[in-house]
Amino acid sequence: MPLPSSFDFSTLSLLMRNPLARLAALVLASASALLSQQAVHTSQTSGVYEIRTNDDARSLALLESFDVLGCCSGHVQALAHTRNGVYRVVAHGEEEARLLRAFPAARLMERGRPFADIVRERAAASPSSPPDGNYFTTSEIEAELLALEQKYPAIAKRIDLQAFTQTAKTHENRTIWALKVSTNVAVEEDEPQALIAGQHHARELNSPYMVLRAAQRVLEGQATDPTLQKVVREGALWFVPTVNPDGVEAVWNIDNYWRKNRRVVNGVARGVDLNRNYPFRWGACGASSNATSQTYMGPSPASEPETQTMMAFARKLRFEKYLDFHSYGQDVLDTYSPCTSSSYPGSKLLAFHNLYRDRLAQATGYNTRTPSASGEAPEWHWAENGTMSFLVEVGTAFQPPFTSTVTEEIRVWPAVREFLTWTPSFRGHVTSLRSAAPLEATIAVQDFAFSFGETTRTASSGRLHLWAPEGARSITCAAPSHDSAPLSVTAPRFGTTSSLDPVLVPTLPAISVTAPATLPVGRTASIDLDAGEPNRDYWMPMALGSSPAIPIGPRSLALAADPIFWLSTTPLPGFYTGNVGRTDASGKASATFSFPNEPIFIGWRFWFAAVTFEPGWPLGVRAIAAPTSVQLVR
C-alpha cells in the first residue's frame, strides 16, 4: 500500500540503507495508516516518551528516525541490544504526533516546561543546596563575560561576534557573545587562535558552564601557573558559552527540552538543529529534511544566522584547534561523522586524529564514539581550516542538579587544560615573493588523499598551522594569482612543532629567450627575448655554462657566475649588445651576439638567459627566463 501523507519521508532514504530498517519502515507505515484518523494530542512544548520494544527492526528505525536520549548514530546497532528494549524519546509538535502514530503505546513521562519553573521547584525542595539558577540565562552569560573583562581588563575582552564578523543577529535579534583572552587583548594580533564553544543545542544547560569555567580557570590561573601563562602569552583564546541564545531563552521561558534555534516556518517556531546546519557533508547522514524534526538540518547549508556567524568567525581567525561542548553522554567524539570516516578506512589521518581524541578521553575518563551525524561543527572546522576539532558530551543529563554539573566540570577541566597546550605540527606564514606580502593560502597534504575537499587555510596575515603525523610529508601550498608550490617537509614527533614558511611566486606572463642552436664563427646571431610585458626593464646575461645556478631568493638563474656572466652586465660593443634595455610595446627585445672568425673558438658553447626587473622582488628580479645555448661552429 502507499505510504500515508503523515509518514516522515525525510528519513526514508536513511532507513532504506539498512535491511532491518527497511522492514521497520513498512511496519511504521502500516501503523501510521491504521492510526491516521486517530486524534493525537500534542502540546506547544516537547514531550518525553518511554517506548518499549524488543523488535530489532523497530528499535533501529526508532533510533534513526527520532531524538532518542543517549543515542548516537554509529552505535545504534549496539544500543538496540543493550537498552533492554526501553527508549526515551523527545518529540515536539508534528513530530510528536508522528511518533505516537508509529508507537501508539508510547508513554508520556514528562512534558517540557519553562526551566525557570523547575529552578524554583528545586530551590524549594532543597533550600540549603546551591540553586539550579546557577545555570545561565542569556543575560547572565553576557553579564558574566563582562564581569571577567572588568576583573581582568589587560587580558580579557567581551566581544559581540556579529559585530566582529559583520554578520546578522539571530532570528530573534540576539547577540552571540565571546570572551577573548590574550596578552594584548584590545589588538587583533597575528597570533595562534583557539576556540572553545558550547550550547549549539539550547537544552544542554550544562555545556555553557564548561566554557565559562574554562575561561575563569585560565584567567585565575595564568598569574601563577606557568603552563597557562605560556598559553595566554603565545596566542589568543576565545570562549563562546552559547551559540544558540534564542533557543536558550525558549528553554528558560517555554520548554526546557527545546533543542533547536528559533527559525520560524509557516508562522510557527520550529527551529533548525544548528549542529546539523554546517556545510561540510550537510545532510549526508543523521539529519532530517523535515522541519518538524528535532534534527532538522535547515533549508540549505549554513542557512542559519548563528551558523553563519560562527563560520565567519572561523574564517576570519583560522583557529588552530576547537573544542565544542554538548551534553550528554560522557563521550569524546571522533572528528568525522560515520558516513565520512567510512571513506578513510585505516588511514593515517584517522589514526592521527585519534591520538588527540584519546588524550581528551583519558583526561576525563570518558568513552569515545562516532558523531551522531554529518553537518556538525567540528567536522566543518577541520574540513574548512584544518582545525583540530572535537566535540565533548558532558554529564549524564541536559539539566542535572547544579551540584552534579559542578562536579562534572572538575572532571572535565584536565581535558580542557590538555587541549589548551596542543600545538600543531607546523606553524609559520605563507608570503608572496613580491614584497613578502602575506597570502591567504590553502595547504593540502597529499598523503591524506582527501575525498571531500578538506584543506588547511591560512589567515589574512598569512599565518599558517598544519597538523600532520610524524614523518616525511608531501604538501602543496596554493594562493590566488600565485604558482602553487609542491613542498617536501618532515613533520616532527607528536606534540612538537616545526616552522614552515612557504614563499609563493606570483603567476607571471611566460618569458622566454630564443637563439640559433649554432653560429658560424665570424657571423652574427640575434638573441630574442619575449617577456610578455611591454616597457619592462630587462637584462639578458650570458655565460659559458648553466650551472651551478645563481640563487635569487627561492628561485634561481640557471647560469654560471663566471667572468663572461659578469662582463655581460653591460653592453660589449662588437661582441654582445642590446643585452640591457627595456622591452617594446609588444613585450619583446633583441640582443646581437657575434664572435671573431678564429678557428680556436670552434666548439665553444655560450648560454643566454633573461630577467626582468621590478621593485619589491628579491634583488629586484621579477621574471626569469630559462637559458638557451649557442654553439660556435666552422
mmCIF file of C-alpha atoms in Angstrom, residues 104-413:
data_model
loop_
_atom_site.group_PDB
_atom_site.id
_atom_site.type_symbol
_atom_site.label_atom_id
_atom_site.label_comp_id
_atom_site.label_asym_id
_atom_site.label_seq_id
_atom_site.Cartn_x
_atom_site.Cartn_y
_atom_site.Cartn_z
ATOM 1 C CA PRO A 104 0.749 4.199 19.948
ATOM 2 C CA ALA A 105 1.820 2.500 23.193
ATOM 3 C CA ALA A 106 4.400 5.217 23.909
ATOM 4 C CA ARG A 107 4.015 6.503 27.472
ATOM 5 C CA LEU A 108 4.355 10.212 28.209
ATOM 6 C CA MET A 109 6.889 10.567 31.027
ATOM 7 C CA GLU A 110 7.389 14.306 31.095
ATOM 8 C CA ARG A 111 6.182 17.439 29.373
ATOM 9 C CA GLY A 112 8.589 20.256 28.629
ATOM 10 C CA ARG A 113 8.049 23.418 30.657
ATOM 11 C CA PRO A 114 9.958 26.602 31.472
ATOM 12 C CA PHE A 115 13.230 25.746 33.150
ATOM 13 C CA ALA A 116 12.694 28.794 35.355
ATOM 14 C CA ASP A 117 9.781 26.899 36.947
ATOM 15 C CA ILE A 118 11.999 23.872 37.528
ATOM 16 C CA VAL A 119 14.592 26.089 39.216
ATOM 17 C CA ARG A 120 12.004 27.406 41.643
ATOM 18 C CA GLU A 121 10.769 23.907 42.449
ATOM 19 C CA ARG A 122 14.275 22.580 43.084
ATOM 20 C CA ALA A 123 15.126 25.549 45.266
ATOM 21 C CA ALA A 124 12.009 24.991 47.354
ATOM 22 C CA ALA A 125 12.761 21.288 47.725
ATOM 23 C CA SER A 126 16.416 21.798 48.751
ATOM 24 C CA PRO A 127 16.805 25.302 50.168
ATOM 25 C CA SER A 128 20.263 24.540 51.585
ATOM 26 C CA SER A 129 21.828 23.361 48.297
ATOM 27 C CA PRO A 130 23.210 25.624 45.543
ATOM 28 C CA PRO A 131 20.294 26.852 43.445
ATOM 29 C CA ASP A 132 19.935 25.486 39.915
ATOM 30 C CA GLY A 133 19.597 29.105 38.939
ATOM 31 C CA ASN A 134 23.386 28.873 38.677
ATOM 32 C CA TYR A 135 22.702 27.621 35.189
ATOM 33 C CA PHE A 136 22.995 30.646 32.942
ATOM 34 C CA THR A 137 20.329 32.592 31.117
ATOM 35 C CA THR A 138 21.476 34.564 28.081
ATOM 36 C CA SER A 139 21.580 37.806 30.051
ATOM 37 C CA GLU A 140 23.600 36.119 32.795
ATOM 38 C CA ILE A 141 26.099 34.847 30.232
ATOM 39 C CA GLU A 142 26.512 38.390 28.904
ATOM 40 C CA ALA A 143 26.956 39.709 32.436
ATOM 41 C CA GLU A 144 29.454 37.007 33.369
ATOM 42 C CA LEU A 145 31.615 37.752 30.333
ATOM 43 C CA LEU A 146 31.513 41.467 31.107
ATOM 44 C CA ALA A 147 32.470 40.772 34.724
ATOM 45 C CA LEU A 148 35.506 38.787 33.577
ATOM 46 C CA GLU A 149 36.532 41.642 31.284
ATOM 47 C CA GLN A 150 36.234 44.121 34.138
ATOM 48 C CA LYS A 151 38.164 41.883 36.532
ATOM 49 C CA TYR A 152 40.977 41.173 34.046
ATOM 50 C CA PRO A 153 40.954 44.201 31.706
ATOM 51 C CA ALA A 154 44.516 43.694 30.484
ATOM 52 C CA ILE A 155 43.901 40.210 29.106
ATOM 53 C CA ALA A 156 40.127 39.690 28.747
ATOM 54 C CA LYS A 157 37.599 41.386 26.492
ATOM 55 C CA ARG A 158 33.943 40.646 25.773
ATOM 56 C CA ILE A 159 33.241 40.627 22.028
ATOM 57 C CA ASP A 160 29.986 40.979 20.074
ATOM 58 C CA LEU A 161 30.584 38.287 17.468
ATOM 59 C CA GLN A 162 28.079 39.596 14.947
ATOM 60 C CA ALA A 163 29.769 42.997 15.021
ATOM 61 C CA PHE A 164 33.199 41.352 14.903
ATOM 62 C CA THR A 165 32.276 39.259 11.860
ATOM 63 C CA GLN A 166 29.780 41.694 10.289
ATOM 64 C CA THR A 167 27.045 39.062 10.253
ATOM 65 C CA ALA A 168 23.352 39.267 11.109
ATOM 66 C CA LYS A 169 21.779 38.935 14.538
ATOM 67 C CA THR A 170 19.808 35.806 15.381
ATOM 68 C CA HIS A 171 16.203 35.301 14.270
ATOM 69 C CA GLU A 172 15.060 36.989 17.495
ATOM 70 C CA ASN A 173 17.684 39.739 17.176
ATOM 71 C CA ARG A 174 20.078 38.466 19.822
ATOM 72 C CA THR A 175 23.854 38.668 20.025
ATOM 73 C CA ILE A 176 26.297 35.789 20.262
ATOM 74 C CA TRP A 177 28.921 36.851 22.789
ATOM 75 C CA ALA A 178 32.517 35.717 23.106
ATOM 76 C CA LEU A 179 35.341 36.341 25.531
ATOM 77 C CA LYS A 180 38.806 36.872 24.093
ATOM 78 C CA VAL A 181 41.804 36.164 26.329
ATOM 79 C CA SER A 182 45.223 37.388 25.170
ATOM 80 C CA THR A 183 48.138 39.410 26.498
ATOM 81 C CA ASN A 184 47.328 42.318 24.171
ATOM 82 C CA VAL A 185 43.619 41.744 24.106
ATOM 83 C CA ALA A 186 42.497 45.036 22.561
ATOM 84 C CA VAL A 187 44.576 44.483 19.427
ATOM 85 C CA GLU A 188 43.991 41.986 16.622
ATOM 86 C CA GLU A 189 47.449 40.478 16.616
ATOM 87 C CA ASP A 190 48.965 37.946 14.264
ATOM 88 C CA GLU A 191 48.990 35.043 16.720
ATOM 89 C CA PRO A 192 47.696 31.457 17.013
ATOM 90 C CA GLN A 193 43.987 31.224 17.806
ATOM 91 C CA ALA A 194 41.949 28.632 19.741
ATOM 92 C CA LEU A 195 38.187 28.351 20.278
ATOM 93 C CA ILE A 196 36.055 26.707 22.957
ATOM 94 C CA ALA A 197 32.284 26.889 22.386
ATOM 95 C CA GLY A 198 29.098 25.432 23.800
ATOM 96 C CA GLN A 199 25.353 25.126 23.525
ATOM 97 C CA HIS A 200 24.611 24.639 19.862
ATOM 98 C CA HIS A 201 21.654 22.788 21.385
ATOM 99 C CA ALA A 202 19.667 25.030 23.698
ATOM 100 C CA ARG A 203 18.521 22.441 26.252
ATOM 101 C CA GLU A 204 22.118 21.485 27.131
ATOM 102 C CA LEU A 205 22.402 23.937 30.028
ATOM 103 C CA ASN A 206 25.490 22.297 31.498
ATOM 104 C CA SER A 207 27.597 22.934 28.367
ATOM 105 C CA PRO A 208 27.978 26.750 28.695
ATOM 106 C CA TYR A 209 29.061 26.229 32.288
ATOM 107 C CA MET A 210 32.027 24.209 30.982
ATOM 108 C CA VAL A 211 33.002 27.079 28.680
ATOM 109 C CA LEU A 212 32.652 29.802 31.297
ATOM 110 C CA ARG A 213 34.536 27.849 33.939
ATOM 111 C CA ALA A 214 37.331 27.181 31.447
ATOM 112 C CA ALA A 215 37.643 30.933 30.871
ATOM 113 C CA GLN A 216 37.565 31.614 34.604
ATOM 114 C CA ARG A 217 40.199 28.981 35.325
ATOM 115 C CA VAL A 218 42.530 30.335 32.645
ATOM 116 C CA LEU A 219 42.181 33.903 33.895
ATOM 117 C CA GLU A 220 42.566 32.939 37.543
ATOM 118 C CA GLY A 221 45.433 30.521 36.939
ATOM 119 C CA GLN A 222 47.572 32.391 34.442
ATOM 120 C CA ALA A 223 49.111 34.531 37.175
ATOM 121 C CA THR A 224 50.743 31.532 38.874
ATOM 122 C CA ASP A 225 50.516 28.549 36.507
ATOM 123 C CA PRO A 226 53.452 28.523 34.023
ATOM 124 C CA THR A 227 51.514 26.369 31.562
ATOM 125 C CA LEU A 228 48.554 28.747 31.449
ATOM 126 C CA GLN A 229 50.911 31.727 31.344
ATOM 127 C CA LYS A 230 52.511 30.263 28.227
ATOM 128 C CA VAL A 231 49.140 29.538 26.609
ATOM 129 C CA VAL A 232 47.934 33.117 27.122
ATOM 130 C CA ARG A 233 51.261 34.667 26.148
ATOM 131 C CA GLU A 234 51.638 32.756 22.887
ATOM 132 C CA GLY A 235 48.159 33.072 21.415
ATOM 133 C CA ALA A 236 44.550 34.171 21.703
ATOM 134 C CA LEU A 237 41.863 32.046 23.353
ATOM 135 C CA TRP A 238 38.189 32.540 22.513
ATOM 136 C CA PHE A 239 35.286 31.332 24.637
ATOM 137 C CA VAL A 240 31.708 31.257 23.272
ATOM 138 C CA PRO A 241 29.412 29.927 26.026
ATOM 139 C CA THR A 242 26.272 29.761 23.870
ATOM 140 C CA VAL A 243 25.944 29.613 20.108
ATOM 141 C CA ASN A 244 22.141 29.472 20.398
ATOM 142 C CA PRO A 245 20.860 32.375 22.550
ATOM 143 C CA ASP A 246 17.339 32.325 21.072
ATOM 144 C CA GLY A 247 16.952 28.666 21.939
ATOM 145 C CA VAL A 248 18.253 29.251 25.458
ATOM 146 C CA GLU A 249 15.552 31.863 26.047
ATOM 147 C CA ALA A 250 12.963 29.303 24.952
ATOM 148 C CA VAL A 251 14.405 26.729 27.367
ATOM 149 C CA TRP A 252 14.127 29.103 30.324
ATOM 150 C CA ASN A 253 10.729 30.541 29.457
ATOM 151 C CA ILE A 254 8.820 27.958 27.383
ATOM 152 C CA ASP A 255 10.197 24.432 27.060
ATOM 153 C CA ASN A 256 13.205 23.021 28.902
ATOM 154 C CA TYR A 257 13.614 20.356 26.202
ATOM 155 C CA TRP A 258 13.878 22.843 23.323
ATOM 156 C CA ARG A 259 16.879 21.839 21.207
ATOM 157 C CA LYS A 260 16.988 23.937 18.037
ATOM 158 C CA ASN A 261 17.206 27.620 17.232
ATOM 159 C CA ARG A 262 14.028 29.676 16.694
ATOM 160 C CA ARG A 263 13.659 29.815 12.915
ATOM 161 C CA VAL A 264 10.007 30.412 12.083
ATOM 162 C CA VAL A 265 8.474 28.155 9.436
ATOM 163 C CA ASN A 266 4.937 28.916 8.240
ATOM 164 C CA GLY A 267 4.348 31.175 11.217
ATOM 165 C CA VAL A 268 5.483 28.588 13.785
ATOM 166 C CA ALA A 269 8.836 28.499 15.591
ATOM 167 C CA ARG A 270 10.063 25.075 14.574
ATOM 168 C CA GLY A 271 13.770 25.775 14.540
ATOM 169 C CA VAL A 272 16.862 24.292 12.920
ATOM 170 C CA ASP A 273 19.348 21.962 14.572
ATOM 171 C CA LEU A 274 22.420 24.188 14.413
ATOM 172 C CA ASN A 275 24.729 21.209 14.732
ATOM 173 C CA ARG A 276 23.344 19.744 11.511
ATOM 174 C CA ASN A 277 23.497 23.032 9.575
ATOM 175 C CA TYR A 278 27.214 23.298 8.754
ATOM 176 C CA PRO A 279 28.013 22.876 5.047
ATOM 177 C CA PHE A 280 30.557 20.060 5.112
ATOM 178 C CA ARG A 281 28.706 16.834 4.235
ATOM 179 C CA TRP A 282 25.422 18.604 5.001
ATOM 180 C CA GLY A 283 22.582 16.106 5.132
ATOM 181 C CA ALA A 284 24.765 13.099 4.338
ATOM 182 C CA CYS A 285 23.660 11.198 7.443
ATOM 183 C CA GLY A 286 21.938 11.619 10.797
ATOM 184 C CA ALA A 287 19.895 14.705 9.882
ATOM 185 C CA SER A 288 16.361 15.322 8.671
ATOM 186 C CA SER A 289 14.920 17.494 5.918
ATOM 187 C CA ASN A 290 11.594 17.595 7.774
ATOM 188 C CA ALA A 291 11.164 20.960 9.505
ATOM 189 C CA THR A 292 9.309 19.332 12.410
ATOM 190 C CA SER A 293 12.202 17.014 13.248
ATOM 191 C CA GLN A 294 14.458 17.618 16.238
ATOM 192 C CA THR A 295 17.398 17.092 13.863
ATOM 193 C CA TYR A 296 16.122 19.352 11.055
ATOM 194 C CA MET A 297 19.210 20.365 9.097
ATOM 195 C CA GLY A 298 17.690 23.562 7.709
ATOM 196 C CA PRO A 299 16.516 24.508 4.220
ATOM 197 C CA SER A 300 20.092 24.837 2.945
ATOM 198 C CA PRO A 301 23.681 24.554 4.201
ATOM 199 C CA ALA A 302 24.567 27.358 6.624
ATOM 200 C CA SER A 303 21.046 28.762 6.342
ATOM 201 C CA GLU A 304 21.008 29.982 9.940
ATOM 202 C CA PRO A 305 22.423 33.281 11.220
ATOM 203 C CA GLU A 306 24.076 31.522 14.160
ATOM 204 C CA THR A 307 25.877 29.138 11.816
ATOM 205 C CA GLN A 308 26.868 31.992 9.529
ATOM 206 C CA THR A 309 28.353 33.942 12.436
ATOM 207 C CA MET A 310 30.394 31.001 13.690
ATOM 208 C CA MET A 311 31.634 30.235 10.179
ATOM 209 C CA ALA A 312 32.625 33.858 9.527
ATOM 210 C CA PHE A 313 34.365 33.865 12.913
ATOM 211 C CA ALA A 314 36.378 30.774 11.973
ATOM 212 C CA ARG A 315 37.219 32.077 8.514
ATOM 213 C CA LYS A 316 38.462 35.340 9.946
ATOM 214 C CA LEU A 317 40.729 33.820 12.588
ATOM 215 C CA ARG A 318 41.521 30.332 11.205
ATOM 216 C CA PHE A 319 41.599 28.568 14.578
ATOM 217 C CA GLU A 320 44.320 26.010 15.204
ATOM 218 C CA LYS A 321 42.060 23.990 17.492
ATOM 219 C CA TYR A 322 38.406 23.870 18.503
ATOM 220 C CA LEU A 323 36.580 22.240 21.414
ATOM 221 C CA ASP A 324 32.777 22.023 21.267
ATOM 222 C CA PHE A 325 30.822 21.208 24.445
ATOM 223 C CA HIS A 326 27.486 19.375 24.324
ATOM 224 C CA SER A 327 25.538 17.108 26.643
ATOM 225 C CA TYR A 328 25.090 14.404 27.477
ATOM 226 C CA GLY A 329 26.856 11.020 27.459
ATOM 227 C CA GLN A 330 30.378 11.459 28.879
ATOM 228 C CA ASP A 331 31.907 10.855 25.465
ATOM 229 C CA VAL A 332 34.611 12.372 23.284
ATOM 230 C CA LEU A 333 33.519 12.157 19.668
ATOM 231 C CA ASP A 334 35.579 11.426 16.586
ATOM 232 C CA THR A 335 36.066 14.396 14.277
ATOM 233 C CA TYR A 336 34.494 12.705 11.258
ATOM 234 C CA SER A 337 30.885 11.549 11.029
ATOM 235 C CA PRO A 338 30.395 7.822 10.397
ATOM 236 C CA CYS A 339 29.293 8.404 6.805
ATOM 237 C CA THR A 340 32.513 10.348 6.142
ATOM 238 C CA SER A 341 35.058 8.301 8.082
ATOM 239 C CA SER A 342 33.980 5.213 6.133
ATOM 240 C CA SER A 343 35.769 6.767 3.144
ATOM 241 C CA TYR A 344 39.091 6.677 5.046
ATOM 242 C CA PRO A 345 39.371 3.116 6.394
ATOM 243 C CA GLY A 346 42.579 2.556 8.304
ATOM 244 C CA SER A 347 44.075 5.838 7.177
ATOM 245 C CA LYS A 348 46.965 7.656 8.799
ATOM 246 C CA LEU A 349 44.665 10.655 9.086
ATOM 247 C CA LEU A 350 42.089 8.976 11.334
ATOM 248 C CA ALA A 351 44.786 7.360 13.453
ATOM 249 C CA PHE A 352 46.436 10.755 13.918
ATOM 250 C CA HIS A 353 43.143 12.383 14.955
ATOM 251 C CA ASN A 354 42.517 9.571 17.386
ATOM 252 C CA LEU A 355 45.760 10.326 19.218
ATOM 253 C CA TYR A 356 44.308 13.689 20.238
ATOM 254 C CA ARG A 357 40.814 12.328 20.823
ATOM 255 C CA ASP A 358 42.206 9.685 23.153
ATOM 256 C CA ARG A 359 44.152 12.253 25.178
ATOM 257 C CA LEU A 360 40.901 14.085 25.891
ATOM 258 C CA ALA A 361 39.174 10.834 26.782
ATOM 259 C CA GLN A 362 41.986 9.786 29.107
ATOM 260 C CA ALA A 363 41.981 13.148 30.867
ATOM 261 C CA THR A 364 38.236 12.909 31.580
ATOM 262 C CA GLY A 365 37.780 9.162 31.883
ATOM 263 C CA TYR A 366 35.189 9.462 29.113
ATOM 264 C CA ASN A 367 34.431 6.970 26.360
ATOM 265 C CA THR A 368 34.944 7.675 22.661
ATOM 266 C CA ARG A 369 32.430 7.237 19.866
ATOM 267 C CA THR A 370 31.436 8.389 16.406
ATOM 268 C CA PRO A 371 29.327 11.546 15.993
ATOM 269 C CA SER A 372 25.581 11.386 15.538
ATOM 270 C CA ALA A 373 25.531 12.994 12.111
ATOM 271 C CA SER A 374 27.299 14.916 9.407
ATOM 272 C CA GLY A 375 26.943 18.678 9.129
ATOM 273 C CA GLU A 376 28.325 19.119 12.649
ATOM 274 C CA ALA A 377 30.612 21.954 13.686
ATOM 275 C CA PRO A 378 33.866 20.063 14.446
ATOM 276 C CA GLU A 379 33.833 18.241 11.122
ATOM 277 C CA TRP A 380 33.333 21.546 9.267
ATOM 278 C CA HIS A 381 36.145 23.298 11.199
ATOM 279 C CA TRP A 382 38.549 20.522 10.240
ATOM 280 C CA ALA A 383 37.459 20.402 6.598
ATOM 281 C CA GLU A 384 37.414 24.185 6.146
ATOM 282 C CA ASN A 385 40.504 25.294 8.057
ATOM 283 C CA GLY A 386 42.432 22.204 9.101
ATOM 284 C CA THR A 387 41.427 22.937 12.706
ATOM 285 C CA MET A 388 41.971 20.064 15.145
ATOM 286 C CA SER A 389 38.398 19.769 16.415
ATOM 287 C CA PHE A 390 36.480 17.618 18.854
ATOM 288 C CA LEU A 391 33.016 17.508 20.386
ATOM 289 C CA VAL A 392 32.720 16.506 24.044
ATOM 290 C CA GLU A 393 29.423 15.275 25.511
ATOM 291 C CA VAL A 394 29.487 16.126 29.230
ATOM 292 C CA GLY A 395 27.438 14.702 32.070
ATOM 293 C CA THR A 396 24.534 12.272 32.188
ATOM 294 C CA ALA A 397 21.639 14.699 31.665
ATOM 295 C CA PHE A 398 20.903 18.024 29.990
ATOM 296 C CA GLN A 399 19.980 19.869 33.184
ATOM 297 C CA PRO A 400 21.028 17.787 36.183
ATOM 298 C CA PRO A 401 21.072 19.310 39.667
ATOM 299 C CA PHE A 402 23.671 22.041 39.506
ATOM 300 C CA THR A 403 25.944 20.325 42.037
ATOM 301 C CA SER A 404 26.324 17.478 39.532
ATOM 302 C CA THR A 405 27.433 19.904 36.840
ATOM 303 C CA VAL A 406 29.971 21.482 39.201
ATOM 304 C CA THR A 407 31.393 18.018 39.882
ATOM 305 C CA GLU A 408 31.414 17.205 36.173
ATOM 306 C CA GLU A 409 33.319 20.383 35.321
ATOM 307 C CA ILE A 410 36.040 19.407 37.798
ATOM 308 C CA ARG A 411 36.301 16.129 35.922
ATOM 309 C CA VAL A 412 36.391 17.863 32.526
ATOM 310 C CA TRP A 413 38.896 20.640 33.305
#
